[in-house]
PDB file of C-alpha atoms in Angstrom:
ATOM      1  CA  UNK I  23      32.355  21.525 100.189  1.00 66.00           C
ATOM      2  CA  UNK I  24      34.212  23.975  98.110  1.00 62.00           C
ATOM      3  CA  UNK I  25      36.832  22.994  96.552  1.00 90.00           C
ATOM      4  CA  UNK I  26      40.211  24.930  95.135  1.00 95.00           C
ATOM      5  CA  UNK I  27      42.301  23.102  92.928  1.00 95.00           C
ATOM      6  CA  UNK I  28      45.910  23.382  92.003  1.00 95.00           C
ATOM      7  CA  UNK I  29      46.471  22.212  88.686  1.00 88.00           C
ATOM      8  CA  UNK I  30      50.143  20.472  89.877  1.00 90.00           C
ATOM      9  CA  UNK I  31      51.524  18.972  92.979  1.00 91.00           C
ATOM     10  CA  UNK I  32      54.924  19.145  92.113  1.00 94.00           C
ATOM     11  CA  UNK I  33      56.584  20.885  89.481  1.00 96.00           C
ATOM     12  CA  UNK I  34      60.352  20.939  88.171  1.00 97.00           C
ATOM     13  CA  UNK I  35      61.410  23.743  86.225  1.00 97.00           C
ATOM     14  CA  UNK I  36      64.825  25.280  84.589  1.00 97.00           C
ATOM     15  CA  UNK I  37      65.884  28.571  85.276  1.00 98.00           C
ATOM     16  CA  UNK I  38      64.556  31.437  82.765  1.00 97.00           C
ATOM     17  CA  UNK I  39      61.426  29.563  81.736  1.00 97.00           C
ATOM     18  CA  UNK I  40      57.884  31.340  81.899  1.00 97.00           C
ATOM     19  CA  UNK I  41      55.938  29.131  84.921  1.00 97.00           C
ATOM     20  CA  UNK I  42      52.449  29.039  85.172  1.00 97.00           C
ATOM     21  CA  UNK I  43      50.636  27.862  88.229  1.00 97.00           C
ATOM     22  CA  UNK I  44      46.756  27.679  88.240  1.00 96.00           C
ATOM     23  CA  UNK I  45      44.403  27.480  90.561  1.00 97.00           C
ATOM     24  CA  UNK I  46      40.614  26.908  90.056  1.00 97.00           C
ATOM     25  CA  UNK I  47      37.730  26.749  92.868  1.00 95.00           C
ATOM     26  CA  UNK I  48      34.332  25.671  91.652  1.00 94.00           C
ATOM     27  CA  UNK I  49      31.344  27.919  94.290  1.00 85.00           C
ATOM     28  CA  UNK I  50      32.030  31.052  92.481  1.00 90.00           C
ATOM     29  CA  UNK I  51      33.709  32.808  95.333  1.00 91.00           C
ATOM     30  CA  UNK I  52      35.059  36.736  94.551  1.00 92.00           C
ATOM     31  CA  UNK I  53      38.303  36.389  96.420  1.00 93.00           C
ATOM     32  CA  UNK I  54      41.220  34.747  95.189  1.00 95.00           C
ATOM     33  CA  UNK I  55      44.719  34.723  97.127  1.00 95.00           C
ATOM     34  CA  UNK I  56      48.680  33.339  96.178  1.00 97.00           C
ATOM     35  CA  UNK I  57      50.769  32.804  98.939  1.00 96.00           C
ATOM     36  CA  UNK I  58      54.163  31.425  98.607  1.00 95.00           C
ATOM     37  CA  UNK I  59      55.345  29.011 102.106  1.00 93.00           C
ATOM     38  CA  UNK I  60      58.809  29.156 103.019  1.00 92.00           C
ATOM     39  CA  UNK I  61      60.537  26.892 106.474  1.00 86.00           C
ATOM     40  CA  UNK I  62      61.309  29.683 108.620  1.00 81.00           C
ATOM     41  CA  UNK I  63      58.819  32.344 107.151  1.00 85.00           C
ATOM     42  CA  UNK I  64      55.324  31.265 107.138  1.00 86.00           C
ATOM     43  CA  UNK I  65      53.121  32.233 104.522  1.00 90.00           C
ATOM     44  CA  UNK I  66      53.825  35.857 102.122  1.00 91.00           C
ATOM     45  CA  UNK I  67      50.790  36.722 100.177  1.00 93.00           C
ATOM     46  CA  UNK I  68      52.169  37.478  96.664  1.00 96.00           C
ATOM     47  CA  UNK I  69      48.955  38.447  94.615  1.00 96.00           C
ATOM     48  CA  UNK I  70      45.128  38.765  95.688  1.00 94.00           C
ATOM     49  CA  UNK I  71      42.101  38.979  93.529  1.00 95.00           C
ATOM     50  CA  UNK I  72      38.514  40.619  94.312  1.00 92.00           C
ATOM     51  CA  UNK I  73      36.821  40.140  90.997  1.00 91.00           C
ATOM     52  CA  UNK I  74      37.383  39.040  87.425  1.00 93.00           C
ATOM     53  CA  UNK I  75      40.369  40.979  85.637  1.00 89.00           C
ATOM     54  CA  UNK I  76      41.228  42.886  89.100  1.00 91.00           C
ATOM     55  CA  UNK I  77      44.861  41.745  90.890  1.00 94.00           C
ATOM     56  CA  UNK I  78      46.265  43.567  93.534  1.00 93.00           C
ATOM     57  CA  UNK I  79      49.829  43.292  95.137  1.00 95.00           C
ATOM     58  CA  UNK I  80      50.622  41.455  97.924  1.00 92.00           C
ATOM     59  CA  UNK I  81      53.530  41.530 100.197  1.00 90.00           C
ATOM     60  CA  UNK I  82      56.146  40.098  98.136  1.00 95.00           C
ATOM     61  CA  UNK I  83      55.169  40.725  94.108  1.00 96.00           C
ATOM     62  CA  UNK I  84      58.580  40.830  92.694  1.00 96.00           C
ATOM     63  CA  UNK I  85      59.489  38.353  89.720  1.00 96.00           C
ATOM     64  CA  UNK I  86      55.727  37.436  89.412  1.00 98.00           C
ATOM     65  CA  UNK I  87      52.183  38.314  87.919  1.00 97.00           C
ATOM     66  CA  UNK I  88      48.425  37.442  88.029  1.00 97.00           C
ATOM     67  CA  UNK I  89      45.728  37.086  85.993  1.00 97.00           C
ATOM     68  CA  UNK I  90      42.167  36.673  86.492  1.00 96.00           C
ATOM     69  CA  UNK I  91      39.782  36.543  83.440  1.00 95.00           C
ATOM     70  CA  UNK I  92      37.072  34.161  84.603  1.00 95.00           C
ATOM     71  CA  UNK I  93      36.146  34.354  88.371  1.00 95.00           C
ATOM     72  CA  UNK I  94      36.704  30.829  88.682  1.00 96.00           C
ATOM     73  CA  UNK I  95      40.681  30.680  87.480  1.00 97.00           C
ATOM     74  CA  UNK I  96      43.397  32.616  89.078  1.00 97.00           C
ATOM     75  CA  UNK I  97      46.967  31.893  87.532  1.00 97.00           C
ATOM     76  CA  UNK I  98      50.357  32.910  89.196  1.00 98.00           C
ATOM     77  CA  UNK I  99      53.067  33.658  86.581  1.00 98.00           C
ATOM     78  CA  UNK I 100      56.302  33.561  86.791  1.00 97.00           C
ATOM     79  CA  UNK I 101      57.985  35.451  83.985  1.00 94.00           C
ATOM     80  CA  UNK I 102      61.812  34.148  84.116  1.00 97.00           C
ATOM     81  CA  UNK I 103      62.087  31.917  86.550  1.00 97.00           C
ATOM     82  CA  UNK I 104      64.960  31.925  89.767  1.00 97.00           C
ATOM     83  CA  UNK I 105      66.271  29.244  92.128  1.00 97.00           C
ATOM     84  CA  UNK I 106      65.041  31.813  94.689  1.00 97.00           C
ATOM     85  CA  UNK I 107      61.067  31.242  93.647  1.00 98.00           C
ATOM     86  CA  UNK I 108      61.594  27.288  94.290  1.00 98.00           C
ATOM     87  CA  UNK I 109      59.012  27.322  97.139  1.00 96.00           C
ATOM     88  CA  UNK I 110      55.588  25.813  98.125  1.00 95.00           C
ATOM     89  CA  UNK I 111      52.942  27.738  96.418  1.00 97.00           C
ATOM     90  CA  UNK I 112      49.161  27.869  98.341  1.00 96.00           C
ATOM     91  CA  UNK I 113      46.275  29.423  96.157  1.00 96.00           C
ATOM     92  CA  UNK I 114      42.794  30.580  98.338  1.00 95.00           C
ATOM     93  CA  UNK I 115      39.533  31.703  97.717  1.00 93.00           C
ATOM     94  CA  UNK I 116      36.698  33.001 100.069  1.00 90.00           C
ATOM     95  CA  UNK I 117      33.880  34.354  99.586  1.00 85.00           C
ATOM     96  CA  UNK I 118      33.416  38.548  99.443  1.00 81.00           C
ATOM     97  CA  UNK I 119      32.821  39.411 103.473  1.00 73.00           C
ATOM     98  CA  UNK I 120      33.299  35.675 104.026  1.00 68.00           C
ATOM     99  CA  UNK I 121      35.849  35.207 107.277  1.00 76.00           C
ATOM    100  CA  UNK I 122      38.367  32.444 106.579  1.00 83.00           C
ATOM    101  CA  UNK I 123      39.924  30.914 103.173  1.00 90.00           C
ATOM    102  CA  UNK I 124      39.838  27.572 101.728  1.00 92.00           C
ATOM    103  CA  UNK I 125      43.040  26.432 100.365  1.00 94.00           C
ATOM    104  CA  UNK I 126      44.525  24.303  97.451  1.00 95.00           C
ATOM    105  CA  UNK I 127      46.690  21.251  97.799  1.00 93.00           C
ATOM    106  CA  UNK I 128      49.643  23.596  96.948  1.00 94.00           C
ATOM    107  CA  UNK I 129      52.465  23.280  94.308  1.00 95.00           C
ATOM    108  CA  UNK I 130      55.730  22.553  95.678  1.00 95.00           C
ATOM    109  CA  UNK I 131      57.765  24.236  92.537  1.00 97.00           C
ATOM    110  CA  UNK I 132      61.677  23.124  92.361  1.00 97.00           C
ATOM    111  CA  UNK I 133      63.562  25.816  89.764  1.00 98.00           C
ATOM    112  CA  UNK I 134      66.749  24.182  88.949  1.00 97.00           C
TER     113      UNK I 134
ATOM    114  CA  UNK Z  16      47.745  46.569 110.420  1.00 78.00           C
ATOM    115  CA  UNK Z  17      47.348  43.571 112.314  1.00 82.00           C
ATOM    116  CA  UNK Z  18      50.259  41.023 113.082  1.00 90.00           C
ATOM    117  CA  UNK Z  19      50.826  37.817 114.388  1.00 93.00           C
ATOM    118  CA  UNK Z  20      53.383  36.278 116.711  1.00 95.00           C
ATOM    119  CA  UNK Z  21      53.488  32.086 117.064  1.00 95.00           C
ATOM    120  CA  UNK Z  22      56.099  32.573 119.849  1.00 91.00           C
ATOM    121  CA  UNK Z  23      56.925  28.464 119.377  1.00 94.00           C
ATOM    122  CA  UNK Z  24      58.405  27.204 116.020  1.00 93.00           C
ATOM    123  CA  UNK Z  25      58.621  24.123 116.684  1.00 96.00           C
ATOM    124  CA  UNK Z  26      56.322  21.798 119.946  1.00 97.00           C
ATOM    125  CA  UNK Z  27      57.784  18.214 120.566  1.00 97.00           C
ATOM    126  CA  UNK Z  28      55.457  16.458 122.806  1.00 97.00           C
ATOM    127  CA  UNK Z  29      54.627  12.708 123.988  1.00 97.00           C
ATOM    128  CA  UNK Z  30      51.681  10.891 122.786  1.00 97.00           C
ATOM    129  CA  UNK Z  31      48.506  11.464 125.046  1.00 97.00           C
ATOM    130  CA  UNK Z  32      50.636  14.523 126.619  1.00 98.00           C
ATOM    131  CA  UNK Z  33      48.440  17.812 126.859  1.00 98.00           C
ATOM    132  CA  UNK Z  34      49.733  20.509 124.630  1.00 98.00           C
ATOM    133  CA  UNK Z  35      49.743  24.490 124.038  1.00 97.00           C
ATOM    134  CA  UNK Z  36      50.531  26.434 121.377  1.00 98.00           C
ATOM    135  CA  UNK Z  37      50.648  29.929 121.774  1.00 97.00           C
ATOM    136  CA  UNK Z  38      49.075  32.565 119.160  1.00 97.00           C
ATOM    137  CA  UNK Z  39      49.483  36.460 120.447  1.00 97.00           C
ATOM    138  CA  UNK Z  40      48.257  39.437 117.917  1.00 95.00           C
ATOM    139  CA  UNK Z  41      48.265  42.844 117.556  1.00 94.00           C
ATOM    140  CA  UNK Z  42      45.673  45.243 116.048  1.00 89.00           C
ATOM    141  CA  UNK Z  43      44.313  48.576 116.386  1.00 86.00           C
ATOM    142  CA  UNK Z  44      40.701  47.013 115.714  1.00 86.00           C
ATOM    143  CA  UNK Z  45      38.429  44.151 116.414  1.00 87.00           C
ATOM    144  CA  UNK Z  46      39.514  40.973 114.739  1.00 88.00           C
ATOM    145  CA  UNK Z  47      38.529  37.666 113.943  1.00 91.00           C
ATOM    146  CA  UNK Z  48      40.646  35.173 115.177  1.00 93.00           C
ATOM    147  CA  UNK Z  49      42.042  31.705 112.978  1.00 95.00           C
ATOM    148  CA  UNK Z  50      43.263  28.239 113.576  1.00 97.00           C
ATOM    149  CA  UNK Z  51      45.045  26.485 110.265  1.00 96.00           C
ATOM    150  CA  UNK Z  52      46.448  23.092 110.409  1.00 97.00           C
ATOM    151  CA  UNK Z  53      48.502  22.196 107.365  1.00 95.00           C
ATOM    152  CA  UNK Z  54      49.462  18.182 107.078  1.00 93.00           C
ATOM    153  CA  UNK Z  55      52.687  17.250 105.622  1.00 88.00           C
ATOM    154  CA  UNK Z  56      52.457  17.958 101.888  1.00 82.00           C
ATOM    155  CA  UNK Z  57      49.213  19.380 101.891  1.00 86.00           C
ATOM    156  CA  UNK Z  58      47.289  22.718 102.484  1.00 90.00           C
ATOM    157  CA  UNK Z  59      45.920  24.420 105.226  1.00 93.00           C
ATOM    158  CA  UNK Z  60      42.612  23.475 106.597  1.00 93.00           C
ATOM    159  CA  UNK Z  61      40.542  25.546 109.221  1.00 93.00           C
ATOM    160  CA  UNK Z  62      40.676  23.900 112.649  1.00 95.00           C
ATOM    161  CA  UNK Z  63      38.571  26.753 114.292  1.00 95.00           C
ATOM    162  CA  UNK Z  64      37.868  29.982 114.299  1.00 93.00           C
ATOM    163  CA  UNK Z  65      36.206  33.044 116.775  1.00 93.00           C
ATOM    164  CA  UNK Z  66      34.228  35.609 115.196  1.00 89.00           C
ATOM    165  CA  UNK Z  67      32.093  36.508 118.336  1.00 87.00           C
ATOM    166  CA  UNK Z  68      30.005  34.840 121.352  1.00 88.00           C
ATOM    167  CA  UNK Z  69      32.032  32.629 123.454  1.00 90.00           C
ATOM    168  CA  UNK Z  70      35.182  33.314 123.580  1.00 91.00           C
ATOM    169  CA  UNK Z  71      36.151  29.620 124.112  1.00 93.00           C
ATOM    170  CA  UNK Z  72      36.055  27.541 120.625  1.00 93.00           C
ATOM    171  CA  UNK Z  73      36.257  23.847 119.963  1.00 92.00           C
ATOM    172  CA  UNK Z  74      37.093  22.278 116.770  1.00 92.00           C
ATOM    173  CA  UNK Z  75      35.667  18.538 115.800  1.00 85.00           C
ATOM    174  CA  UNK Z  76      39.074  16.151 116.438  1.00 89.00           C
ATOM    175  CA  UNK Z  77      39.044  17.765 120.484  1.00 94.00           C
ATOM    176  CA  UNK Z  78      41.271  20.974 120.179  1.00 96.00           C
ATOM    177  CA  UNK Z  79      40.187  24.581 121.358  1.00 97.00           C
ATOM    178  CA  UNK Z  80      41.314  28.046 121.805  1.00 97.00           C
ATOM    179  CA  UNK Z  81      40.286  30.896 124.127  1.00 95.00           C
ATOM    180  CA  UNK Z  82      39.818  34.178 123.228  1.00 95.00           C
ATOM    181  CA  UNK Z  83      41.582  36.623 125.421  1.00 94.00           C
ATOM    182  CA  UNK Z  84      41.137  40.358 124.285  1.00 92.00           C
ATOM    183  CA  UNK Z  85      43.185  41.801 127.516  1.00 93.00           C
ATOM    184  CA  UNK Z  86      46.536  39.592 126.682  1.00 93.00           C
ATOM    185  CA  UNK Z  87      45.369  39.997 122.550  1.00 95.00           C
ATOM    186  CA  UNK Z  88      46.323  36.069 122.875  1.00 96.00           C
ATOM    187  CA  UNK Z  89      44.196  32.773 120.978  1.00 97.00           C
ATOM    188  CA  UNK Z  90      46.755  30.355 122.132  1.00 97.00           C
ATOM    189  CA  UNK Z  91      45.553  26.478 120.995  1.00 98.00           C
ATOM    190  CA  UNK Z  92      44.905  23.347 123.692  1.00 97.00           C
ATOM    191  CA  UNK Z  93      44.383  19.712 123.501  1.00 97.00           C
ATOM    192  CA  UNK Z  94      44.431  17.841 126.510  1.00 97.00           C
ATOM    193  CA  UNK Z  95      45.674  14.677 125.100  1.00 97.00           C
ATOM    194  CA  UNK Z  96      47.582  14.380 121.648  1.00 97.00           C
ATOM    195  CA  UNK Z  97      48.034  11.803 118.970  1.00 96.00           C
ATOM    196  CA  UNK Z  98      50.068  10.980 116.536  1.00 96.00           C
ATOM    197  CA  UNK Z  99      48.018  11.588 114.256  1.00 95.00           C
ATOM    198  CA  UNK Z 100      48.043  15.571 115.231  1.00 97.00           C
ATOM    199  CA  UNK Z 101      51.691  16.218 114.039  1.00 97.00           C
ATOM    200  CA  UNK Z 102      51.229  19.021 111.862  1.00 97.00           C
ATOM    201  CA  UNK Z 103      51.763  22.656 111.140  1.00 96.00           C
ATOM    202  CA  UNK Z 104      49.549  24.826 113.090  1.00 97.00           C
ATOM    203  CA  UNK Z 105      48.960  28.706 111.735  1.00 96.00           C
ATOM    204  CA  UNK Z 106      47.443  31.368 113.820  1.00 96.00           C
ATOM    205  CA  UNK Z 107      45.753  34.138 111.688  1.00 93.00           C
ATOM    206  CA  UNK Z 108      43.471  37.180 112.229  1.00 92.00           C
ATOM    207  CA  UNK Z 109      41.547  39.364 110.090  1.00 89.00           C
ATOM    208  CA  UNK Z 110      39.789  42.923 110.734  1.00 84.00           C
ATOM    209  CA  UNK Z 111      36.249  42.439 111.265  1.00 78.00           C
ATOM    210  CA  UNK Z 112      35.427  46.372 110.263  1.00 68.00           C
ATOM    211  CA  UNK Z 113      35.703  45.661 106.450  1.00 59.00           C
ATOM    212  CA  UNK Z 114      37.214  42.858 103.718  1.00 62.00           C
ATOM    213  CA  UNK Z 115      38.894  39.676 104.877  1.00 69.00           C
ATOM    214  CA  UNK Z 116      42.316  39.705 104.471  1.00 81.00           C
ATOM    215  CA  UNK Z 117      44.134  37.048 106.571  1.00 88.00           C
ATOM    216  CA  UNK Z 118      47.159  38.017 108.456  1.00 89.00           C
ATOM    217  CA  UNK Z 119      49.028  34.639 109.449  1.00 91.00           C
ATOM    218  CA  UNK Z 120      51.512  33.859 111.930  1.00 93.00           C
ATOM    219  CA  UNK Z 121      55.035  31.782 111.418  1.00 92.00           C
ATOM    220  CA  UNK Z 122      53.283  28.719 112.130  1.00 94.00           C
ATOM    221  CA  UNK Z 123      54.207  26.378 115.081  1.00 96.00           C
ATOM    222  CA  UNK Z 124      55.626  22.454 113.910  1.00 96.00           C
ATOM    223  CA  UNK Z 125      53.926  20.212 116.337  1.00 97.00           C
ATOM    224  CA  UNK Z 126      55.691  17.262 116.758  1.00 97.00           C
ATOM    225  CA  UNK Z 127      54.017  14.118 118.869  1.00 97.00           C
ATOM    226  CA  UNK Z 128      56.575  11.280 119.854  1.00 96.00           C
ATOM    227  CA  UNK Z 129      55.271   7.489 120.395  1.00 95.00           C
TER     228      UNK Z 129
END
């Protein structure tokens, strides 16, 4: 089975401090997805990935960045963090043309 | 663009009680249609999916969902529910022309009493 990985389940964090979430899945799939999961508001794609050093911008990219330089990793930053990006944060990958993702665990990140 | 409507954000329900939640979507192309279930503190795992044939799909633990491209619906059934089935359940779809990307619904909180 593949499997994605989410390098923490739960994370506590002070406000202003660089945050970096990472995500690794292990059958070399070309797609790689962050999501953030809100009560009330689903799930809000924040970054996507097609290949190795490519990111694109999801729905809601504010106060964050990507970056992608093996195919395996996929890391969600978060350059100064806000109480507004404590959330529950889902990393994907698929494979390219594949239909469906395979999730992580997800990080539930607190920002105090 | 596609988008997806879980009409139901939240489904109490009695053990063994049947149970619908409904998934309606809108797109100006064909789509593949997705089930998630997401346990409490956990990800999202597929439960089914339709990506063409029958339009009626099961999954292993005795849900399904129908297909129906005149009401653009792929509303979820189990005739009898555990406990063990409280959940969140996430309708997505995805263009089947080109890529993959997932649109997802608000997701519906199941909620089985004893």
């Amino acid at each position: 089975d593949v499997k994605v990985t989410q390098s923490s389940r739960y994370l506590v964090k002070r406000t202003g401090e660089k945050v970096f979430l990472e995500c690794v899945q292990d059958m070399d799939h070309e797609n790689m997805f962050w999501y953030r999961q809100d009560p009330g508001l689903g799930l809000r794609l924040i970054y996507f990935s097609y290949d190795v050093k490519m990111k694109e911008k999801g729905d809601i990219p504010e106060g964050y960045s990507v970056s992608r330089e093996k195919k395996e990793r996929f890391s969600l930053i978060l350059e100064s963090a806000s109480t507004n990006q404590t959330s529950m944060y889902l990393c994907a990958s698929s494979l390219k043309g594949a239909r469906g993702y395979t999730f992580g665990s997800g990080t539930r990140l607190t920002v105090v | 663009a596609q988008s997806v409507t879980q009409l139901d954000s939240q489904v109490p329900v009695f053990e063994e009680a049947p149970v619908e939640l409904r998934c309606n979507y809108s797109s100006s192309v064909s789509v593949y249609l997705f089930w998630y279930v997401q346990y409490p503190n956990q990800g999202l795992q597929l439960l089914l999916k339709y990506l063409s044939g029958s339009t009626l799909v099961e999954s292993i633990n005795g849900f399904e969902a129908e297909f129906n491209k005149s009401q653009t619906s792929f509303h979820l059934r189990k005739p009898s529910v555990h406990i063990s089935d409280t959940a969140e359940y996430f309708c997505a779809v995805s263009p089947n022309n080109a890529g993959n990307m997932l649109t997802f619904g608000g997701g519906t909180r199941l909620m089985v009493k004893p």
